[in-house]
XYZ file of C-alpha atoms in Angstrom:
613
model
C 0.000 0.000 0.000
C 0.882 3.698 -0.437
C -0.059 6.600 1.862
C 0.381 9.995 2.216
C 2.548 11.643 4.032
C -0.168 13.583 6.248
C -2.735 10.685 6.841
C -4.898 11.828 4.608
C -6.939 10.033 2.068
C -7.498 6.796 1.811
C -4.354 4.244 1.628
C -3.757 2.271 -2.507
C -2.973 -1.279 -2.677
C -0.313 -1.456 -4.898
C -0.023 -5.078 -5.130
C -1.843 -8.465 -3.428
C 1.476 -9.770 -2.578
C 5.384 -8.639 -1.558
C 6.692 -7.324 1.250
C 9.052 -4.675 2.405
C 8.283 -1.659 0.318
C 10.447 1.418 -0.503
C 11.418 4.462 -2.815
C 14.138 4.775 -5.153
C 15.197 7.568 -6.789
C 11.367 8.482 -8.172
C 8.206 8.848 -6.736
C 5.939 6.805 -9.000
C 7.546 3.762 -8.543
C 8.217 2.010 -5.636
C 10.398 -1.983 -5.154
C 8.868 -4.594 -3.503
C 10.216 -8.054 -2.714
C 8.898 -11.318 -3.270
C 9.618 -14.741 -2.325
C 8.914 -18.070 -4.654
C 9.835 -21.661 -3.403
C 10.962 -23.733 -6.598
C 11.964 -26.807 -4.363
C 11.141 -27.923 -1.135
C 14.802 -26.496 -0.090
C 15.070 -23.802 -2.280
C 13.482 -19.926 -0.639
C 14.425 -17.345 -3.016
C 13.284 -13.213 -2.694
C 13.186 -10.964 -5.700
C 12.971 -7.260 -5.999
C 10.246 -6.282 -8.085
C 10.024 -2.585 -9.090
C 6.376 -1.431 -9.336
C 4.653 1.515 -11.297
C 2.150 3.836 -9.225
C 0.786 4.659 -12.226
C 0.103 1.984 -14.355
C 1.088 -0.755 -11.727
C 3.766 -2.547 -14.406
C 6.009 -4.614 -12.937
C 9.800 -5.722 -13.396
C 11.686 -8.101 -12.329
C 15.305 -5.817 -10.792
C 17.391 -8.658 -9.197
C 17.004 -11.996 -8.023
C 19.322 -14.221 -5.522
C 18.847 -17.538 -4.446
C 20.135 -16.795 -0.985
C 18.932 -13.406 -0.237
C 17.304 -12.957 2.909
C 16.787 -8.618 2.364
C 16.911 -6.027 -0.240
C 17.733 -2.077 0.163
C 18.120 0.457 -2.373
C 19.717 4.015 -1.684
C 17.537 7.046 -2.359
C 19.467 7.928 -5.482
C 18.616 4.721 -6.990
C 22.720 4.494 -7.461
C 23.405 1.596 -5.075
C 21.792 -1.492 -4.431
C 22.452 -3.764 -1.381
C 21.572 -7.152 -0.009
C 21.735 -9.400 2.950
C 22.575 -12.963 2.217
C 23.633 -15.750 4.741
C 24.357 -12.942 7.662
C 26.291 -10.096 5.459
C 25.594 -7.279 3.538
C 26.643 -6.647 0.533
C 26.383 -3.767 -2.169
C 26.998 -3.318 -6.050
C 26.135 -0.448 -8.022
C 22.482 -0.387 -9.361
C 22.065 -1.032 -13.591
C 20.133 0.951 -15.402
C 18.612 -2.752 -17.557
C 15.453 -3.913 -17.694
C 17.198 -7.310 -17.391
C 16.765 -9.150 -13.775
C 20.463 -8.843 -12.149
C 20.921 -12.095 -10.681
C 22.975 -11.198 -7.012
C 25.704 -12.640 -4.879
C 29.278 -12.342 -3.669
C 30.867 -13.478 -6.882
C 28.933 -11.976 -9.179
C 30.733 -11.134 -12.756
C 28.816 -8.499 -14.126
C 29.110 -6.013 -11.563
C 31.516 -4.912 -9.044
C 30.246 -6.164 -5.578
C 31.984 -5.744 -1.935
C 31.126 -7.313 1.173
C 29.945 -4.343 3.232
C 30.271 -6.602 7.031
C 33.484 -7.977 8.450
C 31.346 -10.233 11.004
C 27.850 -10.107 10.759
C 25.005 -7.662 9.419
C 21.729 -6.882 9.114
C 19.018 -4.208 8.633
C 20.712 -2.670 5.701
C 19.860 0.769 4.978
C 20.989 3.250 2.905
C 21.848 7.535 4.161
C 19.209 9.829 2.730
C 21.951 11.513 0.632
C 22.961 7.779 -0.561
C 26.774 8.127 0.211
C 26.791 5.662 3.216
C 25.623 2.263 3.781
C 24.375 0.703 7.477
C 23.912 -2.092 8.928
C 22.829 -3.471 12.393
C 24.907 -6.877 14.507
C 23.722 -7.304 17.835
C 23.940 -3.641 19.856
C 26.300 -1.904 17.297
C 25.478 -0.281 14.321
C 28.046 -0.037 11.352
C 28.782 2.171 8.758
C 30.557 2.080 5.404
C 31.540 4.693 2.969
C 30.187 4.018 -0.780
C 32.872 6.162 -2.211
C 35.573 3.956 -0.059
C 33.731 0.575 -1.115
C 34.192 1.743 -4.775
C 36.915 3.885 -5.288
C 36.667 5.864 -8.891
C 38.777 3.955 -11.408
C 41.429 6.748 -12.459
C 44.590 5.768 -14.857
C 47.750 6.365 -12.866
C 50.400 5.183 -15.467
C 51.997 3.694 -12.452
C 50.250 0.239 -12.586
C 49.109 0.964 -8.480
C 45.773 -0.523 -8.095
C 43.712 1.398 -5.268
C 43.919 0.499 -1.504
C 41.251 -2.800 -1.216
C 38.398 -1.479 0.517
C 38.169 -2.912 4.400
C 34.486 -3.881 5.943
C 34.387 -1.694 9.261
C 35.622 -3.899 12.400
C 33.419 -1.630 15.152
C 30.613 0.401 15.283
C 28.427 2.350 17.301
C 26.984 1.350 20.419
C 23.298 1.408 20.501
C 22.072 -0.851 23.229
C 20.725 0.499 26.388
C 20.627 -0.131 30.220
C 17.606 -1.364 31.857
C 16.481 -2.427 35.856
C 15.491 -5.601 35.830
C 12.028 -6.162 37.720
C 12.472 -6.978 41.242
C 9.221 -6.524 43.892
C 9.915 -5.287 47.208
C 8.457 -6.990 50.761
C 8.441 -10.479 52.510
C 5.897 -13.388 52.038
C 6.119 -16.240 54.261
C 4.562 -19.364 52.723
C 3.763 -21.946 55.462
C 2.409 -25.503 56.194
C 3.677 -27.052 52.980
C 5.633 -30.151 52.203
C 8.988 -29.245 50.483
C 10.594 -30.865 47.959
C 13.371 -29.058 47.715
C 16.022 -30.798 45.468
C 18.833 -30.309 47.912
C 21.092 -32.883 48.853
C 23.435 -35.362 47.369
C 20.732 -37.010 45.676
C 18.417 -34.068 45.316
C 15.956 -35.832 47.473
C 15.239 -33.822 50.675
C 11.659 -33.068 51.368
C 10.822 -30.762 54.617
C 7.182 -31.514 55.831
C 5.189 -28.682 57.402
C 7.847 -26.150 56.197
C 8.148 -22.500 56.306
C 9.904 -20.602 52.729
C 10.614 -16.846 53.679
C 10.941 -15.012 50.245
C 12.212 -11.502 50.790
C 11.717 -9.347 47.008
C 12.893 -11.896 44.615
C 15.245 -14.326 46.450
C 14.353 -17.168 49.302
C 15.898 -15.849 52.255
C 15.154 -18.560 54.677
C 13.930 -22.242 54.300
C 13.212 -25.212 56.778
C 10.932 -26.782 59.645
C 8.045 -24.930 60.957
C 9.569 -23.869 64.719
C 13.260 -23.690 63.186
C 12.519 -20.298 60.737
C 11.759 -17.077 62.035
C 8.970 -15.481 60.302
C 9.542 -11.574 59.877
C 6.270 -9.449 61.704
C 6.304 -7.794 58.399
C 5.958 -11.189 56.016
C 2.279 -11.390 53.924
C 1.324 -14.725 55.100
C 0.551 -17.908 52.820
C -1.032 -20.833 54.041
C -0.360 -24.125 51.901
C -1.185 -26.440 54.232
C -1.786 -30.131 52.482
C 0.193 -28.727 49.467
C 3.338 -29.635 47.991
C 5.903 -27.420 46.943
C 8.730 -27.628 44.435
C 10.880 -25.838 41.874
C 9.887 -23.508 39.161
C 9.937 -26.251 36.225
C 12.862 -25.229 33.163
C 11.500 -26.457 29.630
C 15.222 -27.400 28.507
C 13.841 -27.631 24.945
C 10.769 -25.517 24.282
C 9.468 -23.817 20.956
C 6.705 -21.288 20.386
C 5.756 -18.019 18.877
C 7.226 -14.841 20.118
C 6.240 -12.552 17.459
C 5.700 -12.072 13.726
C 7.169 -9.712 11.057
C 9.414 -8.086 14.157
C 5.893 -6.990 16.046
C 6.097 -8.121 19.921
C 2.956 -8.924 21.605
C 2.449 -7.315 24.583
C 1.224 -10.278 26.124
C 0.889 -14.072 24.739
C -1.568 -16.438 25.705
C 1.167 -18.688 24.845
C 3.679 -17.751 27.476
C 0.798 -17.353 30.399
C -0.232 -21.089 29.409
C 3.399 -22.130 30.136
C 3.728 -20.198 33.040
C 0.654 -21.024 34.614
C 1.601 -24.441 34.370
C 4.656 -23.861 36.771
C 7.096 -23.394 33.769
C 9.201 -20.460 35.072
C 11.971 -20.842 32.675
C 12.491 -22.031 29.418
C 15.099 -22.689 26.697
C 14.250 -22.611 22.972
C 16.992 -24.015 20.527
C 15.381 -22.347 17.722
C 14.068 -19.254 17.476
C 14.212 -15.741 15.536
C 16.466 -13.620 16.958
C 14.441 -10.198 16.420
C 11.821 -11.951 18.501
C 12.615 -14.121 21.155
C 15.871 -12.151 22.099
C 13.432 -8.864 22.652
C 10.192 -11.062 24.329
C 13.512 -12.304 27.086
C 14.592 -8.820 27.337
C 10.715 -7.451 28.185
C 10.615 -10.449 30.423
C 13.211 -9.780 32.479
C 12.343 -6.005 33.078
C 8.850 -6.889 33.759
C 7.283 -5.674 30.670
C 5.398 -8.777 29.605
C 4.482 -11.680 31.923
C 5.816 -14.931 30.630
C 8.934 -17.704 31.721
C 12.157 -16.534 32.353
C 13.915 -16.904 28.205
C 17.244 -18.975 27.623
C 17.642 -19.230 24.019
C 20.149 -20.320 20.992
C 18.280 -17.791 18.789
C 18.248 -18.588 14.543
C 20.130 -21.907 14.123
C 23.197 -22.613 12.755
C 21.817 -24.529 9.768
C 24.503 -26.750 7.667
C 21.387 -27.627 4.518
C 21.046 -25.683 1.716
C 19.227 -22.292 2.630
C 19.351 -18.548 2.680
C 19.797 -18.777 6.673
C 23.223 -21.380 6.182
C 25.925 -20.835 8.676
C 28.957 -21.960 6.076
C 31.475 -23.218 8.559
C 34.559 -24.681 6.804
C 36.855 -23.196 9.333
C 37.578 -21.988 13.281
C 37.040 -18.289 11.732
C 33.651 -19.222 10.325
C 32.800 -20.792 13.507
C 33.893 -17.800 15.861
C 31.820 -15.423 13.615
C 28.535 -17.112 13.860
C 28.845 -17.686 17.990
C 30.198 -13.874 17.808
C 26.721 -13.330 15.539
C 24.780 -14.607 18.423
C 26.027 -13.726 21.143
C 26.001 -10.137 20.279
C 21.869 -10.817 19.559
C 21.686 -12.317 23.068
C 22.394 -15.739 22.949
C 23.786 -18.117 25.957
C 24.117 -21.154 23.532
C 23.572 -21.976 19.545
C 22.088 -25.110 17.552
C 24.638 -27.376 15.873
C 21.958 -28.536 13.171
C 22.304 -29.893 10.254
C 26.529 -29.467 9.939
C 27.175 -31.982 7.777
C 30.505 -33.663 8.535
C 31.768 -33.692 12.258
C 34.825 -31.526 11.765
C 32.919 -28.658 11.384
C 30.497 -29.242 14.387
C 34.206 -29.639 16.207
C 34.773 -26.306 15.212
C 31.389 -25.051 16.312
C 32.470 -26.560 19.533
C 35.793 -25.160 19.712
C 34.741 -21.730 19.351
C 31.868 -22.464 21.646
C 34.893 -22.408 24.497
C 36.195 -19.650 23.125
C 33.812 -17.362 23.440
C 31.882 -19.028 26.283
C 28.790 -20.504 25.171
C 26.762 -23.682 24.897
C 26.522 -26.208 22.043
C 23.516 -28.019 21.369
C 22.888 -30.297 18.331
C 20.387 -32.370 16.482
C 21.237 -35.539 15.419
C 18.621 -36.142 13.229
C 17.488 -39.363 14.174
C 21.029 -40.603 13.191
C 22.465 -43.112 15.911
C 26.118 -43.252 14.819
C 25.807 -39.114 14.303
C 24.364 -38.873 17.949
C 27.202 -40.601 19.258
C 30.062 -38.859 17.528
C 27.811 -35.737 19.173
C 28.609 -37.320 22.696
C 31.750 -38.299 22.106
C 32.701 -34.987 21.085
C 31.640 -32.957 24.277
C 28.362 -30.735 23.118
C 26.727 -29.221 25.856
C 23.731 -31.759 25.685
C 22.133 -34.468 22.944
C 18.293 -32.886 21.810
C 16.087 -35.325 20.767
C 15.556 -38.686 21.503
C 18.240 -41.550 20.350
C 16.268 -43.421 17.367
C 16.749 -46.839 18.990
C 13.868 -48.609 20.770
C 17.070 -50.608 23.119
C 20.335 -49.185 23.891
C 22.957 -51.755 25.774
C 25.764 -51.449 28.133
C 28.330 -49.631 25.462
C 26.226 -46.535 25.164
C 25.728 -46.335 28.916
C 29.272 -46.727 29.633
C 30.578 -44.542 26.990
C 28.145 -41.262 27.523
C 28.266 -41.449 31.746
C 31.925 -40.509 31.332
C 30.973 -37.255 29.541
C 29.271 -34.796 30.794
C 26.767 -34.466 28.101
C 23.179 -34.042 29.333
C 20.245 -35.556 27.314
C 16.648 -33.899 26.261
C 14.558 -36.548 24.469
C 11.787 -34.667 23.951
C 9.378 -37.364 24.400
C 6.418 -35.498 23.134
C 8.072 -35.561 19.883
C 10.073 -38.951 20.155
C 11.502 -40.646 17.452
C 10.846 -44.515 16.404
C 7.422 -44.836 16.934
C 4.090 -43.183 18.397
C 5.240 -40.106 20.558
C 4.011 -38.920 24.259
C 2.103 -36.303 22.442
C -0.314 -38.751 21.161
C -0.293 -40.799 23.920
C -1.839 -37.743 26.201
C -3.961 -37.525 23.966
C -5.653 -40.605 23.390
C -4.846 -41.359 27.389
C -6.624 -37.870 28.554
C -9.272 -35.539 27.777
C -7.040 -32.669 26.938
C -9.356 -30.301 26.116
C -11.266 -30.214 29.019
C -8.026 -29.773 31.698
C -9.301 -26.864 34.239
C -5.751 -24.617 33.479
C -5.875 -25.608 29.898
C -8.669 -24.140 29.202
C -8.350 -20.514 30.464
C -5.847 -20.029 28.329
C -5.825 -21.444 24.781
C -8.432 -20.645 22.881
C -11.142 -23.440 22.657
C -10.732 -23.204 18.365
C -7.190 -24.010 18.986
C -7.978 -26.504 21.244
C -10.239 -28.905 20.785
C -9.293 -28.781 17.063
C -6.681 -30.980 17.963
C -7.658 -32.431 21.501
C -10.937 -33.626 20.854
C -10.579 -36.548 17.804
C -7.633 -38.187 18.366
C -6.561 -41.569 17.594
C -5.469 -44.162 19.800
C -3.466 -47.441 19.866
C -2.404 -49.804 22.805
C 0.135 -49.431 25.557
C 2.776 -51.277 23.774
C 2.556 -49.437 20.301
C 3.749 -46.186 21.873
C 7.826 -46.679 21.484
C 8.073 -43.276 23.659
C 7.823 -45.707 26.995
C 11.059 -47.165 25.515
C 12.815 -44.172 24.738
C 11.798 -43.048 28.520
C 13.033 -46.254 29.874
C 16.496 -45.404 28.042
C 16.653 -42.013 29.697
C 15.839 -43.760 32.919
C 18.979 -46.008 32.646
C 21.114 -43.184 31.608
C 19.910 -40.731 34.375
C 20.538 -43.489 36.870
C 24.277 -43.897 35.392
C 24.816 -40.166 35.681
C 23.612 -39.219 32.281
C 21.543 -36.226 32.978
C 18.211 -36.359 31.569
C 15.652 -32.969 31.523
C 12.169 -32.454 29.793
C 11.950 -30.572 26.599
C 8.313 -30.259 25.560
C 8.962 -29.272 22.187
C 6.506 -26.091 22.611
C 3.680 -29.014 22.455
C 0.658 -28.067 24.021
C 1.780 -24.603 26.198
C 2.525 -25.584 29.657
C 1.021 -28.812 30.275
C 3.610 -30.940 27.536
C 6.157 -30.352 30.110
C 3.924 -32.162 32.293
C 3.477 -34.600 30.429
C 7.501 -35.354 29.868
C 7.606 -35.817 33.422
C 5.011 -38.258 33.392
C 6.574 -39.997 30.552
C 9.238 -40.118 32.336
C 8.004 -41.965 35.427
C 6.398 -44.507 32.611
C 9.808 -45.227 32.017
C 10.581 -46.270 35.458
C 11.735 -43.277 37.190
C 10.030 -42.198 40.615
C 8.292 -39.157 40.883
C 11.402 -37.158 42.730
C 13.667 -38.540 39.683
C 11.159 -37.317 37.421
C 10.425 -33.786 39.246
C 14.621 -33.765 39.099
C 14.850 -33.441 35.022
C 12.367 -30.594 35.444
C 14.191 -28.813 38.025
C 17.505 -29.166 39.313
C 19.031 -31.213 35.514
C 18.656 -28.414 33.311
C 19.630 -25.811 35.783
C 22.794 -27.282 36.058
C 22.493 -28.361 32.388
C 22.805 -24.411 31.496
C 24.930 -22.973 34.437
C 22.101 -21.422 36.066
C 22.037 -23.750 39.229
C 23.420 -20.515 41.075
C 20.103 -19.223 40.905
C 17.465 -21.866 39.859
C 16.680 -25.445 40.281
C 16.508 -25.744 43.536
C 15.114 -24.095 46.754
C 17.645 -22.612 49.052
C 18.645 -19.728 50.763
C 19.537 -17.228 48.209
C 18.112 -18.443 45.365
C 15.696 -16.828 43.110
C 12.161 -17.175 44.472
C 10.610 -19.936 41.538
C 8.661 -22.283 43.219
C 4.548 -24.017 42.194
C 2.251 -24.592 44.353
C 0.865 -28.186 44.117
C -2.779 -29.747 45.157
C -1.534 -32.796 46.350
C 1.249 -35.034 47.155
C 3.179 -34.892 44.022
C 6.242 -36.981 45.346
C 3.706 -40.030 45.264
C 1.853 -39.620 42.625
C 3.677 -37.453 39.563
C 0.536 -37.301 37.831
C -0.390 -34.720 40.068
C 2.219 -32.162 39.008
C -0.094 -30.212 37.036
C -2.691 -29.865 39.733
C -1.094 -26.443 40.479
C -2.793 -23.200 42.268
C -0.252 -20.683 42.577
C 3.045 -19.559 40.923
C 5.702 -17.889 42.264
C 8.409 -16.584 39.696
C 10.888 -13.530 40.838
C 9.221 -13.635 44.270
C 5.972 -12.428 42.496
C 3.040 -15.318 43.484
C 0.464 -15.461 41.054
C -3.245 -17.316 41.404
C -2.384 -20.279 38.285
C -5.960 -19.781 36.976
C -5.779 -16.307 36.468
C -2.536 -15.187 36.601
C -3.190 -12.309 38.993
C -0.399 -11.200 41.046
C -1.513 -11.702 44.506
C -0.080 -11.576 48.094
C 2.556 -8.979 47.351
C 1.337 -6.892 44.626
C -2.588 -7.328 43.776
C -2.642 -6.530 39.839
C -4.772 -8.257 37.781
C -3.660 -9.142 34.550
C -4.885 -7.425 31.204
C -7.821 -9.609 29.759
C -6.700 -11.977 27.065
C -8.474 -11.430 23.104
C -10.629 -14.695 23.260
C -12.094 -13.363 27.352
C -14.013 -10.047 26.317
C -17.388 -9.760 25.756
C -17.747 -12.759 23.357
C -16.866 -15.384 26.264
C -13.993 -16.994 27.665
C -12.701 -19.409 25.923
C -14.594 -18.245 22.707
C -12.887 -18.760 19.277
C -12.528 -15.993 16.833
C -14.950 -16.797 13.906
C -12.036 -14.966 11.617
C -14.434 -15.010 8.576
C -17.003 -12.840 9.797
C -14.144 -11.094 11.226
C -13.072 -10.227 7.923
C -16.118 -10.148 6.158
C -17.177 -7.284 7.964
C -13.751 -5.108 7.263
C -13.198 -5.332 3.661
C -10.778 -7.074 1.710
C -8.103 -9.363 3.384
């Protein structure tokens, strides 16, 4: 669509399809950029130049690994971002498609980023080209990048033009949120994953929480209560942990716009999940959504995440790693975006996920990989020192040589048994087991379309078609050999799949403290933050749940939860109202106005009564 300047008028569609539109050097024509899909793993985006007047169209350039086009006001220069750099060439005046890329012939090109960039953009007098990596912003002189060819006699060939090394710092400071007073939470039994075998449970205990860390835990009689503490009273409850997702996936915007609140991330916390790691996400997103988290902007888990992937297939998003250099730059890349670990995925042949890993100590980060449901690739994985094996190993038995080998590593392992390999997963089994669609926490926040589109017909098969009670079994044996397991609910079914891991789990023969251990305590110390999380001690963050009923007996209780406390803030779990310290109600979600809670969206009336879609 165009617009003018001043709001006024009504808005033109231009075209039914393209994205990311902008001016060259006229007016009356604007460039769009489209995206086809020739192959199931080919993506490629064209720049389409479009008349206002007549709406003609022409093909301008083409690239088979473009990810972004820009074009400088003058219509001199045009730039693109393909497989994390930028990259500019002077713009032809043809009406032949220029086909773009680092070696192309036709045209001089340079390579605008020395690491990493993105967000191209072009000065409004079109003399300087910048570009965005992390919290720096870069800049590079067009008359520098291309030098004016001028006959010296002498032979000398001009100085070769050097991508800028640093830019500008434009990140920012920010408090993170932190609530103020005491809340003493009494007559509870504690689980409180202390102890050599993370097994200690206080009965009747007393957890003082004073602003966001646990400043005093034990027996009722042997903790003094402050006069000043907001009283809780769990009595007949059990307490444990905040739950970590070590391998969770899920929305967290789309086309860069950050939702102010998700019904996604208040179904996952409300479920006890107060923090979560997602080995695959968009950067732009997730990276901000952890950010707004952690300064109390949106409610949601705490947000570990690898960020975009470091893909080895064919794609516009490939991470080329053929040496140490490569590797450094793309955990650099990340980092800089706000990553603690990255995805090994897809890297073809083992040396270069060894260099992954090497610059992984380096610059201080986590490695996790997918092995793609290939045994002899998982191994090499484990032999090799990543941080931790995703996914499940696509065996239905494993013997005594995969036991001994991996327990004298310490690589963790994240099955993700709601996705498991070899067979029928956990997430069908809850589903043919359970009516998911009617749970009492489900409900209030999903929307019943999304639902019960899914819950309600399911198919079903008996106990010993669903290979996931094998692949549990497996982690079982490892975890009791010193193989950490944890759960990773794959982003399957907000909040309550990470139940449902746990439960898998104990199918496989581990108790219910074993199985509330890969929830809690494993992937804390699975991603260094056992300082803080994982367990409930004195100084530790305050992330606990609430539990109706005696979990440590019965796992399938775990998701029987009425409050949770994350940051020292204790929320009601069916509601998500801050309570006890803070009373705030939380902002009503889209699908709990007027209409109903729980209503779905009919989208077509939706649309049918605003026009064209």
């Amino acid at each position: 669509y165009t617009a003018t300047a001043d709001g006024k008028g009504e808005p033109q569609r231009i075209s039914k399809d393209g994205e990311a539109p902008i001016f060259g050097a006229r007016s009356d024509e604007i460039f769009i950029t489209r995206t086809s899909q020739p192959s199931e793993v080919d993506v490629r985006r064209a720049l389409w130049r479009v008349s206002l007047a007549t709406r003609q169209e022409t093909e301008v350039a083409r690239g088979e690994y473009v990810s972004e086009y820009a074009l400088s006001p003058d219509g001199r220069w045009l730039g693109w971002v393909e497989r994390f750099h930028a990259y500019a060439t002077p713009m032809p005046a043809t009406g032949k498609p220029l086909a773009v890329g680092p070696r192309m012939e036709a045209l001089p090109v340079r390579q605008l980023s020395f690491n990493t960039g993105g967000h191209l953009h072009f000065s409004g007098d079109s003399q300087r080209a910048f570009f965005s990596a992390g919290d720096e912003l870069f800049s590079a002189a067009l008359a520098e990048a291309f030098p004016p060819v001028v006959a010296t006699g002498t032979g000398d060939k001009p100085t070769a033009f050097k991508a800028p090394t640093a830019g500008t710092k434009i990140g920012f400071a920010q408090a993170s949120d932190r609530p103020r007073g005491r809340i003493a939470i009494t007559g509870a039994r504690v689980a409180t994953m202390r102890g050599v075998n993370a097994d200690e449970v206080i009965e009747d205990a007393v957890i003082v929480v004073d602003g966001h860390r646990i400043a005093a835990i034990g027996p009722a009689g042997s903790v003094a209560i402050p006069a000043d503490a907001r009283r809780v009273d769990a009595k007949g409850k059990t307490i444990v942990p905040g739950f970590i997702d070590a391998h969770w996936h899920g929305g967290m915007g789309e086309d860069g716009l950050v939702p102010q609140q998700s019904w996604v991330n208040l179904a996952s916390l409300a479920f006890g999940v107060t923090a979560l790691h997602d080995p695959s996400n968009q950067n732009q997103h997730i990276f901000t959504q952890a950010e707004l988290q952690r300064a109390g902007q949106v409610l949601g888990p705490r947000i570990y995440s690898t960020g975009s992937i470091l893909y080895g297939a064919k794609a516009g998003a490939t991470a080329t790693v053929n040496n140490l250099d490569d590797a450094l730059t793309h955990l650099k890349r990340q980092q800089g975006a706000g990553a603690i670990s990255v995805k090994s995925y897809n890297q073809p042949r083992r040396e270069q996920r060894q260099m992954v890993l090497e610059a992984a100590r380096q610059t201080g980060m986590m490695v996790v990989p997918e092995g793609g449901s290939v045994f002899q690739a998982n191994m090499s994985m484990v032999v090799d020192g990543h941080t931790g094996l995703e996914h499940a190993l696509p065996l239905a038995e494993v013997y005594d040589d995969v036991v001994q080998l991996w327990q004298q590593t310490q690589v963790g392992y994240t099955p993700t048994l709601n996705v498991a390999y070899g067979g029928l997963d956990g997430e069908h089994y809850w589903y043919a087991r359970t009516d998911v669609w009617k749970h009492p926490l489900l409900t209030k926040f999903v929307p019943a379309g999304n639902l019960q589109a899914r819950a309600v017909r399911r198919p079903t098969a008996p106990e010993e078609d669903f290979n996931v009670i094998r692949v549990a079994a497996t982690a079982t044996k490892l975890q009791r050999a010193g193989v950490p397991a944890m759960i990773g609910a794959h982003g399957q079914r907000e909040g309550l799949g990470s139940h449902w891991e746990m439960w898998m789990f104990a199918l496989g023969g581990m108790t219910p403290l074993e199985a509330l251990r890969t929830a809690t305590l494993n992937p804390a110390r699975h991603f260094g933050l056992d300082a803080d999380l994982g367990s409930l001690e004195v100084g530790k963050l305050a992330d606990l749940v609430i539990i109706d009923g005696d979990v440590l007996k019965d796992i399938r209780q775990s998701d029987r939860i009425t409050h949770v406390m994350q940051n020292g803030r204790l929320y009601e779990a069916g509601t998500l109202n801050e309570v006890v310290s803070r009373t705030r109600p939380r902002t009503p979600l889209f699908f709990e106005g007027a209409a109903g809670r729980g209503m779905a969206v009919d989208a077509h009336a939706f649309c049918a009564g605003h026009g064209d879609n």
